[in-house]
Amino acid sequence: MSDTSQARIADIEREISQLQLTSTGAQAQLADLEGELKALRGEQGVNLAWQRVQLARHPKRPHSLDYINRLVPDFTEIHGDRFYGEDAAIVAGFGTMLGGHPVMMVGLQKGRDTKQKLIRNFGMPKPEGYRKAMRAMEMASKFRRPIITFLDTPGAYPGIDAEERGQAEAIAYNLREMTRLQSPLIVVVIGEGGSGGALALGVGNKVFMLENAVYSVISPESCAAIIYRDSTKGALASAALKITASDLVRQGLIDGIIPEPLGGAQDDYDRAAQYLHQTLVAAIDELAPMSPDQLIEQRYQKFRQMGSFFTE
């Protein structure tokens, strides 16, 4: 693939992201840009989905706390699920976002060095993490504070101890209860959105993805191992899974794409947080006038309409 073509693809994707976030009545322009993007990808035969996967997993990519500390200077973290213990793979707490919006922030958190990765369990929560998150969100709902969740995990922890403490039940409980929360609920996929481990915090009135994030029911490598009997064919599986932000916008599974700095969020944390802040403030302002019943109904209808079903 030539550098010129790659640069043009990046430019088109950025234009599409900006139109989706800021413009109305631009369907014709969006259709033209998406057509050109499809043609460029087809001509080059390049698997851009796999590139997105690599960027989403970049070791220097911003994690939840990197964004939270820039968006909410007075962030106060809460700990524990009041059932078993603390899970550092999920962070949760109250604060006032820049611009004066009081919010509850809940994020899946990975580590940087080996010590932090072990403490955070590589960003893979156990049941107590999901129960802590639900406790925090129910508290926010009680006071009608907007809730913002950040998704960045390869998946829920699959260990025996997690299963013994009810991993599946904790995820299922969150899925049900998030539909009933009376506060505006905004979800952002900032890196890897892996399987039920991410979806357990992913039921929102608005769902966004960063430009280089991915969101899928299974990792490309695991999918390749099942479908192709070869885990090294992750690049092929990533294209088939349609896991990129642009794929999911076209399918109506997310509400918009948040642009990243040139080269990716890992190159400029402050600029990435600025783009994220603009989107979150706009979403909160849009949802704030809605009553609790309207928020619940909008959330229900949003997820009810996902997918395509055929009957004979």
mmCIF file of C-alpha atoms in Angstrom:
data_model
loop_
_atom_site.group_PDB
_atom_site.id
_atom_site.type_symbol
_atom_site.label_atom_id
_atom_site.label_comp_id
_atom_site.label_asym_id
_atom_site.label_seq_id
_atom_site.Cartn_x
_atom_site.Cartn_y
_atom_site.Cartn_z
ATOM 1 C CA MET A 1 0.000 0.000 0.000
ATOM 2 C CA SER A 2 1.456 3.368 -0.968
ATOM 3 C CA ASP A 3 1.990 6.118 1.597
ATOM 4 C CA THR A 4 -0.307 8.374 -0.450
ATOM 5 C CA SER A 5 -3.181 5.882 -0.330
ATOM 6 C CA GLN A 6 -2.696 5.258 3.373
ATOM 7 C CA ALA A 7 -2.682 8.986 4.084
ATOM 8 C CA ARG A 8 -5.841 9.479 2.012
ATOM 9 C CA ILE A 9 -7.605 6.659 3.901
ATOM 10 C CA ALA A 10 -6.682 8.309 7.202
ATOM 11 C CA ASP A 11 -7.958 11.677 5.952
ATOM 12 C CA ILE A 12 -11.275 10.207 4.790
ATOM 13 C CA GLU A 13 -11.830 8.376 8.086
ATOM 14 C CA ARG A 14 -11.155 11.590 10.004
ATOM 15 C CA GLU A 15 -13.603 13.529 7.814
ATOM 16 C CA ILE A 16 -16.256 10.855 8.343
ATOM 17 C CA SER A 17 -15.706 10.968 12.115
ATOM 18 C CA GLN A 18 -16.069 14.756 12.223
ATOM 19 C CA LEU A 19 -19.221 14.712 10.071
ATOM 20 C CA GLN A 20 -20.807 12.056 12.261
ATOM 21 C CA LEU A 21 -20.081 14.059 15.392
ATOM 22 C CA THR A 22 -20.902 17.595 14.285
ATOM 23 C CA SER A 23 -23.024 17.639 11.126
ATOM 24 C CA THR A 24 -26.654 17.064 10.312
ATOM 25 C CA GLY A 25 -28.110 16.563 6.872
ATOM 26 C CA ALA A 26 -24.774 15.437 5.440
ATOM 27 C CA GLN A 27 -25.850 11.958 4.335
ATOM 28 C CA ALA A 28 -24.854 12.530 0.721
ATOM 29 C CA GLN A 29 -21.381 13.711 1.650
ATOM 30 C CA LEU A 30 -20.988 10.829 4.088
ATOM 31 C CA ALA A 31 -22.066 8.340 1.421
ATOM 32 C CA ASP A 32 -19.512 9.752 -1.047
ATOM 33 C CA LEU A 33 -16.693 9.572 1.500
ATOM 34 C CA GLU A 34 -17.619 6.044 2.555
ATOM 35 C CA GLY A 35 -17.731 4.980 -1.095
ATOM 36 C CA GLU A 36 -14.265 6.392 -1.733
ATOM 37 C CA LEU A 37 -12.971 4.749 1.444
ATOM 38 C CA LYS A 38 -14.381 1.377 0.405
ATOM 39 C CA ALA A 39 -12.825 1.698 -3.044
ATOM 40 C CA LEU A 40 -9.409 2.559 -1.640
ATOM 41 C CA ARG A 41 -9.490 -0.352 0.764
ATOM 42 C CA GLY A 42 -10.616 -2.735 -1.948
ATOM 43 C CA GLU A 43 -7.996 -1.578 -4.435
ATOM 44 C CA GLN A 44 -5.180 -2.021 -1.981
ATOM 45 C CA GLY A 45 -6.431 -5.270 -0.455
ATOM 46 C CA VAL A 46 -5.218 -4.077 2.927
ATOM 47 C CA ASN A 47 -6.583 -5.387 6.189
ATOM 48 C CA LEU A 48 -7.034 -2.126 8.068
ATOM 49 C CA ALA A 49 -9.036 -3.915 10.768
ATOM 50 C CA TRP A 50 -5.880 -5.683 11.946
ATOM 51 C CA GLN A 51 -4.033 -2.362 12.083
ATOM 52 C CA ARG A 52 -6.808 -1.044 14.302
ATOM 53 C CA VAL A 53 -6.428 -4.067 16.590
ATOM 54 C CA GLN A 54 -2.705 -3.384 16.940
ATOM 55 C CA LEU A 55 -3.314 0.287 17.744
ATOM 56 C CA ALA A 56 -6.026 -0.595 20.267
ATOM 57 C CA ARG A 57 -3.468 -2.808 22.039
ATOM 58 C CA HIS A 58 -0.580 -0.330 21.795
ATOM 59 C CA PRO A 59 1.388 -0.517 25.086
ATOM 60 C CA LYS A 60 1.439 3.284 25.397
ATOM 61 C CA ARG A 61 -2.223 3.824 24.561
ATOM 62 C CA PRO A 62 -4.103 5.902 27.189
ATOM 63 C CA HIS A 63 -6.016 3.878 29.742
ATOM 64 C CA SER A 64 -9.140 4.851 31.668
ATOM 65 C CA LEU A 65 -7.296 6.681 34.456
ATOM 66 C CA ASP A 66 -5.263 8.655 31.913
ATOM 67 C CA TYR A 67 -8.508 10.090 30.559
ATOM 68 C CA ILE A 68 -10.262 10.395 33.926
ATOM 69 C CA ASN A 69 -7.400 12.370 35.491
ATOM 70 C CA ARG A 70 -7.528 14.835 32.578
ATOM 71 C CA LEU A 71 -11.315 15.112 32.463
ATOM 72 C CA VAL A 72 -12.149 15.068 36.189
ATOM 73 C CA PRO A 73 -9.485 16.862 38.270
ATOM 74 C CA ASP A 74 -11.292 16.130 41.565
ATOM 75 C CA PHE A 75 -11.946 12.446 40.859
ATOM 76 C CA THR A 76 -12.552 10.521 44.100
ATOM 77 C CA GLU A 77 -12.313 6.757 43.700
ATOM 78 C CA ILE A 78 -14.450 4.299 45.621
ATOM 79 C CA HIS A 79 -13.428 0.712 46.365
ATOM 80 C CA GLY A 80 -14.951 -2.669 47.060
ATOM 81 C CA ASP A 81 -18.212 -4.399 46.196
ATOM 82 C CA ARG A 82 -19.425 -4.945 49.801
ATOM 83 C CA PHE A 83 -19.674 -8.666 49.050
ATOM 84 C CA TYR A 84 -16.150 -10.001 48.599
ATOM 85 C CA GLY A 85 -13.410 -7.448 48.033
ATOM 86 C CA GLU A 86 -11.709 -4.939 45.782
ATOM 87 C CA ASP A 87 -10.922 -5.467 42.085
ATOM 88 C CA ALA A 88 -8.366 -3.045 40.669
ATOM 89 C CA ALA A 89 -9.253 -4.007 37.077
ATOM 90 C CA ILE A 90 -12.207 -1.594 37.362
ATOM 91 C CA VAL A 91 -11.969 1.950 38.717
ATOM 92 C CA ALA A 92 -15.040 3.925 39.775
ATOM 93 C CA GLY A 93 -15.670 7.248 41.445
ATOM 94 C CA PHE A 94 -17.382 10.635 41.513
ATOM 95 C CA GLY A 95 -16.066 13.975 40.362
ATOM 96 C CA THR A 96 -16.798 17.163 38.477
ATOM 97 C CA MET A 97 -15.864 17.092 34.816
ATOM 98 C CA LEU A 98 -14.271 20.124 33.185
ATOM 99 C CA GLY A 99 -17.130 22.460 32.383
ATOM 100 C CA GLY A 100 -18.960 21.824 35.637
ATOM 101 C CA HIS A 101 -20.765 18.532 35.001
ATOM 102 C CA PRO A 102 -20.872 16.285 38.116
ATOM 103 C CA VAL A 103 -20.406 12.704 36.895
ATOM 104 C CA MET A 104 -19.760 9.135 37.905
ATOM 105 C CA MET A 105 -16.813 7.619 36.043
ATOM 106 C CA VAL A 106 -16.399 3.846 35.709
ATOM 107 C CA GLY A 107 -13.533 2.420 33.673
ATOM 108 C CA LEU A 108 -11.818 -0.844 32.876
ATOM 109 C CA GLN A 109 -8.161 -0.286 33.755
ATOM 110 C CA LYS A 110 -5.050 -2.020 32.424
ATOM 111 C CA GLY A 111 -1.545 -1.691 33.861
ATOM 112 C CA ARG A 112 1.693 -0.334 32.375
ATOM 113 C CA ASP A 113 4.592 -2.264 33.900
ATOM 114 C CA THR A 114 4.597 -5.862 35.086
ATOM 115 C CA LYS A 115 3.683 -4.961 38.666
ATOM 116 C CA GLN A 116 0.715 -2.839 37.606
ATOM 117 C CA LYS A 117 -0.454 -5.421 35.089
ATOM 118 C CA LEU A 118 -0.596 -8.017 37.848
ATOM 119 C CA ILE A 119 -2.417 -5.652 40.213
ATOM 120 C CA ARG A 120 -4.927 -4.758 37.476
ATOM 121 C CA ASN A 121 -5.106 -8.403 36.349
ATOM 122 C CA PHE A 122 -4.281 -7.281 32.789
ATOM 123 C CA GLY A 123 -7.556 -5.365 32.655
ATOM 124 C CA MET A 124 -9.665 -8.518 33.116
ATOM 125 C CA PRO A 125 -12.236 -7.998 35.898
ATOM 126 C CA LYS A 126 -13.526 -10.578 38.326
ATOM 127 C CA PRO A 127 -17.106 -10.636 39.684
ATOM 128 C CA GLU A 128 -16.285 -8.224 42.519
ATOM 129 C CA GLY A 129 -15.189 -5.673 39.930
ATOM 130 C CA TYR A 130 -18.505 -5.781 38.111
ATOM 131 C CA ARG A 131 -20.398 -5.643 41.411
ATOM 132 C CA LYS A 132 -18.366 -2.616 42.494
ATOM 133 C CA ALA A 133 -19.166 -0.928 39.187
ATOM 134 C CA MET A 134 -22.867 -1.646 39.624
ATOM 135 C CA ARG A 135 -22.816 -0.326 43.186
ATOM 136 C CA ALA A 136 -21.253 2.913 41.931
ATOM 137 C CA MET A 137 -23.705 3.280 39.049
ATOM 138 C CA GLU A 138 -26.725 2.674 41.302
ATOM 139 C CA MET A 139 -25.428 5.365 43.648
ATOM 140 C CA ALA A 140 -25.097 7.788 40.721
ATOM 141 C CA SER A 141 -28.594 6.898 39.530
ATOM 142 C CA LYS A 142 -29.994 7.719 42.969
ATOM 143 C CA PHE A 143 -28.674 11.278 42.646
ATOM 144 C CA ARG A 144 -29.367 11.549 38.889
ATOM 145 C CA ARG A 145 -25.710 12.070 38.037
ATOM 146 C CA PRO A 146 -24.592 11.206 34.494
ATOM 147 C CA ILE A 147 -22.618 7.965 34.295
ATOM 148 C CA ILE A 148 -19.686 7.540 31.907
ATOM 149 C CA THR A 149 -18.063 4.140 31.368
ATOM 150 C CA PHE A 150 -14.783 3.433 29.563
ATOM 151 C CA LEU A 151 -14.323 0.023 27.939
ATOM 152 C CA ASP A 152 -10.809 -1.376 27.560
ATOM 153 C CA THR A 153 -10.401 -5.088 28.260
ATOM 154 C CA PRO A 154 -9.570 -8.296 26.388
ATOM 155 C CA GLY A 155 -12.482 -9.852 28.313
ATOM 156 C CA ALA A 156 -13.667 -10.871 31.758
ATOM 157 C CA TYR A 157 -11.236 -12.997 33.784
ATOM 158 C CA PRO A 158 -11.881 -16.701 32.963
ATOM 159 C CA GLY A 159 -10.175 -18.205 36.038
ATOM 160 C CA ILE A 160 -11.677 -20.809 38.341
ATOM 161 C CA ASP A 161 -11.886 -18.377 41.284
ATOM 162 C CA ALA A 162 -13.921 -15.931 39.196
ATOM 163 C CA GLU A 163 -16.291 -18.683 38.127
ATOM 164 C CA GLU A 164 -16.673 -19.845 41.726
ATOM 165 C CA ARG A 165 -17.753 -16.339 42.750
ATOM 166 C CA GLY A 166 -20.332 -16.020 39.973
ATOM 167 C CA GLN A 167 -18.675 -14.363 36.985
ATOM 168 C CA ALA A 168 -21.517 -15.062 34.552
ATOM 169 C CA GLU A 169 -24.160 -13.980 37.057
ATOM 170 C CA ALA A 170 -22.325 -10.711 37.791
ATOM 171 C CA ILE A 171 -22.144 -9.846 34.085
ATOM 172 C CA ALA A 172 -25.780 -10.788 33.476
ATOM 173 C CA TYR A 173 -26.891 -8.761 36.506
ATOM 174 C CA ASN A 174 -25.073 -5.671 35.202
ATOM 175 C CA LEU A 175 -26.641 -6.049 31.762
ATOM 176 C CA ARG A 176 -30.120 -6.130 33.282
ATOM 177 C CA GLU A 177 -29.642 -3.407 35.861
ATOM 178 C CA MET A 178 -27.926 -0.953 33.515
ATOM 179 C CA THR A 179 -31.091 -0.879 31.431
ATOM 180 C CA ARG A 180 -32.978 0.368 34.521
ATOM 181 C CA LEU A 181 -30.674 3.180 35.689
ATOM 182 C CA GLN A 182 -32.366 6.567 35.900
ATOM 183 C CA SER A 183 -29.338 8.665 34.931
ATOM 184 C CA PRO A 184 -27.917 9.479 31.498
ATOM 185 C CA LEU A 185 -25.501 6.674 30.625
ATOM 186 C CA ILE A 186 -22.665 7.213 28.140
ATOM 187 C CA VAL A 187 -20.303 4.436 27.029
ATOM 188 C CA VAL A 188 -16.946 4.947 25.296
ATOM 189 C CA VAL A 189 -14.754 2.155 23.903
ATOM 190 C CA ILE A 190 -11.243 3.562 24.351
ATOM 191 C CA GLY A 191 -9.187 0.489 23.414
ATOM 192 C CA GLU A 192 -10.203 -3.152 23.315
ATOM 193 C CA GLY A 193 -13.894 -3.851 23.823
ATOM 194 C CA GLY A 194 -13.665 -7.568 24.405
ATOM 195 C CA SER A 195 -16.701 -9.846 24.708
ATOM 196 C CA GLY A 196 -19.027 -9.858 27.731
ATOM 197 C CA GLY A 197 -16.241 -8.422 29.855
ATOM 198 C CA ALA A 198 -16.747 -5.103 28.076
ATOM 199 C CA LEU A 199 -20.479 -5.424 27.408
ATOM 200 C CA ALA A 200 -21.102 -5.680 31.174
ATOM 201 C CA LEU A 201 -20.370 -1.938 31.271
ATOM 202 C CA GLY A 202 -21.601 -1.222 27.753
ATOM 203 C CA VAL A 203 -25.363 -0.646 27.999
ATOM 204 C CA GLY A 204 -25.819 3.095 27.483
ATOM 205 C CA ASN A 205 -28.023 5.800 26.011
ATOM 206 C CA LYS A 206 -25.042 6.775 23.868
ATOM 207 C CA VAL A 207 -22.220 4.459 22.798
ATOM 208 C CA PHE A 208 -19.088 5.892 21.192
ATOM 209 C CA MET A 209 -15.760 4.485 20.057
ATOM 210 C CA LEU A 210 -12.392 6.122 19.677
ATOM 211 C CA GLU A 211 -11.125 6.087 16.113
ATOM 212 C CA ASN A 212 -8.634 3.251 16.691
ATOM 213 C CA ALA A 213 -10.651 1.204 19.195
ATOM 214 C CA VAL A 214 -12.191 -2.206 18.471
ATOM 215 C CA TYR A 215 -15.345 -3.838 19.857
ATOM 216 C CA SER A 216 -16.128 -7.514 19.388
ATOM 217 C CA VAL A 217 -17.760 -10.611 20.851
ATOM 218 C CA ILE A 218 -14.410 -12.430 20.672
ATOM 219 C CA SER A 219 -10.756 -11.623 20.072
ATOM 220 C CA PRO A 220 -9.533 -12.093 16.473
ATOM 221 C CA GLU A 221 -7.041 -14.759 17.559
ATOM 222 C CA SER A 222 -9.683 -16.785 19.407
ATOM 223 C CA CYS A 223 -12.065 -16.458 16.477
ATOM 224 C CA ALA A 224 -9.340 -17.641 14.085
ATOM 225 C CA ALA A 225 -8.586 -20.628 16.316
ATOM 226 C CA ILE A 226 -12.255 -21.666 16.199
ATOM 227 C CA ILE A 227 -13.158 -20.856 12.594
ATOM 228 C CA TYR A 228 -9.854 -21.395 10.770
ATOM 229 C CA ARG A 229 -8.272 -23.812 13.256
ATOM 230 C CA ASP A 230 -5.269 -21.477 13.270
ATOM 231 C CA SER A 231 -4.859 -18.679 15.835
ATOM 232 C CA THR A 232 -2.198 -17.003 13.674
ATOM 233 C CA LYS A 233 -4.916 -15.944 11.215
ATOM 234 C CA GLY A 234 -6.077 -13.173 13.509
ATOM 235 C CA ALA A 235 -5.712 -10.593 10.741
ATOM 236 C CA LEU A 236 -8.129 -12.507 8.527
ATOM 237 C CA ALA A 237 -10.607 -12.952 11.381
ATOM 238 C CA SER A 238 -10.463 -9.280 12.369
ATOM 239 C CA ALA A 239 -11.687 -8.246 8.920
ATOM 240 C CA ALA A 240 -14.515 -10.801 8.982
ATOM 241 C CA LEU A 241 -15.655 -9.786 12.466
ATOM 242 C CA LYS A 242 -16.294 -6.131 11.489
ATOM 243 C CA ILE A 243 -14.863 -4.856 14.769
ATOM 244 C CA THR A 244 -13.688 -1.358 13.863
ATOM 245 C CA ALA A 245 -15.497 1.852 14.734
ATOM 246 C CA SER A 246 -16.394 2.584 11.119
ATOM 247 C CA ASP A 247 -17.823 -0.940 10.705
ATOM 248 C CA LEU A 248 -19.967 -0.610 13.817
ATOM 249 C CA VAL A 249 -21.280 2.840 12.901
ATOM 250 C CA ARG A 250 -22.472 1.492 9.552
ATOM 251 C CA GLN A 251 -24.271 -1.353 11.325
ATOM 252 C CA GLY A 252 -25.951 1.043 13.751
ATOM 253 C CA LEU A 253 -24.329 -0.528 16.811
ATOM 254 C CA ILE A 254 -22.636 2.654 18.029
ATOM 255 C CA ASP A 255 -23.630 6.304 17.864
ATOM 256 C CA GLY A 256 -20.411 7.879 16.664
ATOM 257 C CA ILE A 257 -16.639 7.845 16.312
ATOM 258 C CA ILE A 258 -14.395 10.094 18.392
ATOM 259 C CA PRO A 259 -11.361 11.211 16.362
ATOM 260 C CA GLU A 260 -7.834 10.693 17.682
ATOM 261 C CA PRO A 261 -4.686 12.770 17.199
ATOM 262 C CA LEU A 262 -2.656 12.014 14.089
ATOM 263 C CA GLY A 263 -0.861 8.709 14.648
ATOM 264 C CA GLY A 264 -3.168 7.608 17.452
ATOM 265 C CA ALA A 265 -4.125 8.576 21.003
ATOM 266 C CA GLN A 266 -0.849 7.188 22.327
ATOM 267 C CA ASP A 267 1.016 10.107 20.709
ATOM 268 C CA ASP A 268 -0.906 12.919 22.428
ATOM 269 C CA TYR A 269 -2.877 12.121 25.592
ATOM 270 C CA ASP A 270 -4.011 15.716 26.113
ATOM 271 C CA ARG A 271 -5.402 16.147 22.596
ATOM 272 C CA ALA A 272 -7.130 12.759 22.778
ATOM 273 C CA ALA A 273 -8.747 13.766 26.087
ATOM 274 C CA GLN A 274 -9.852 17.066 24.534
ATOM 275 C CA TYR A 275 -11.658 15.281 21.686
ATOM 276 C CA LEU A 276 -13.239 12.923 24.216
ATOM 277 C CA HIS A 277 -14.344 15.813 26.428
ATOM 278 C CA GLN A 278 -16.108 17.556 23.537
ATOM 279 C CA THR A 279 -18.116 14.436 22.737
ATOM 280 C CA LEU A 280 -19.033 13.713 26.360
ATOM 281 C CA VAL A 281 -20.221 17.269 27.066
ATOM 282 C CA ALA A 282 -22.378 17.255 23.921
ATOM 283 C CA ALA A 283 -23.889 13.887 24.877
ATOM 284 C CA ILE A 284 -24.614 14.955 28.460
ATOM 285 C CA ASP A 285 -26.260 18.171 27.255
ATOM 286 C CA GLU A 286 -28.413 16.172 24.841
ATOM 287 C CA LEU A 287 -29.540 13.635 27.454
ATOM 288 C CA ALA A 288 -29.901 15.956 30.459
ATOM 289 C CA PRO A 289 -33.438 17.220 29.612
ATOM 290 C CA MET A 290 -34.812 13.667 29.427
ATOM 291 C CA SER A 291 -36.822 12.259 32.344
ATOM 292 C CA PRO A 292 -35.800 8.946 34.004
ATOM 293 C CA ASP A 293 -38.596 7.124 32.167
ATOM 294 C CA GLN A 294 -37.506 8.613 28.841
ATOM 295 C CA LEU A 295 -33.870 7.630 29.433
ATOM 296 C CA ILE A 296 -34.850 4.052 30.252
ATOM 297 C CA GLU A 297 -37.150 3.793 27.236
ATOM 298 C CA GLN A 298 -34.547 5.291 24.878
ATOM 299 C CA ARG A 299 -31.936 2.859 26.166
ATOM 300 C CA TYR A 300 -34.303 -0.091 25.767
ATOM 301 C CA GLN A 301 -35.318 0.836 22.229
ATOM 302 C CA LYS A 302 -31.704 1.453 21.222
ATOM 303 C CA PHE A 303 -30.597 -2.075 22.078
ATOM 304 C CA ARG A 304 -33.875 -3.684 21.048
ATOM 305 C CA GLN A 305 -33.361 -2.475 17.485
ATOM 306 C CA MET A 306 -29.861 -3.929 17.122
ATOM 307 C CA GLY A 307 -29.330 -6.836 14.788
ATOM 308 C CA SER A 308 -31.203 -8.232 11.802
ATOM 309 C CA PHE A 309 -33.770 -10.981 12.100
ATOM 310 C CA PHE A 310 -35.494 -12.962 9.380
ATOM 311 C CA THR A 311 -38.514 -15.229 9.775
ATOM 312 C CA GLU A 312 -40.266 -17.384 7.216
#
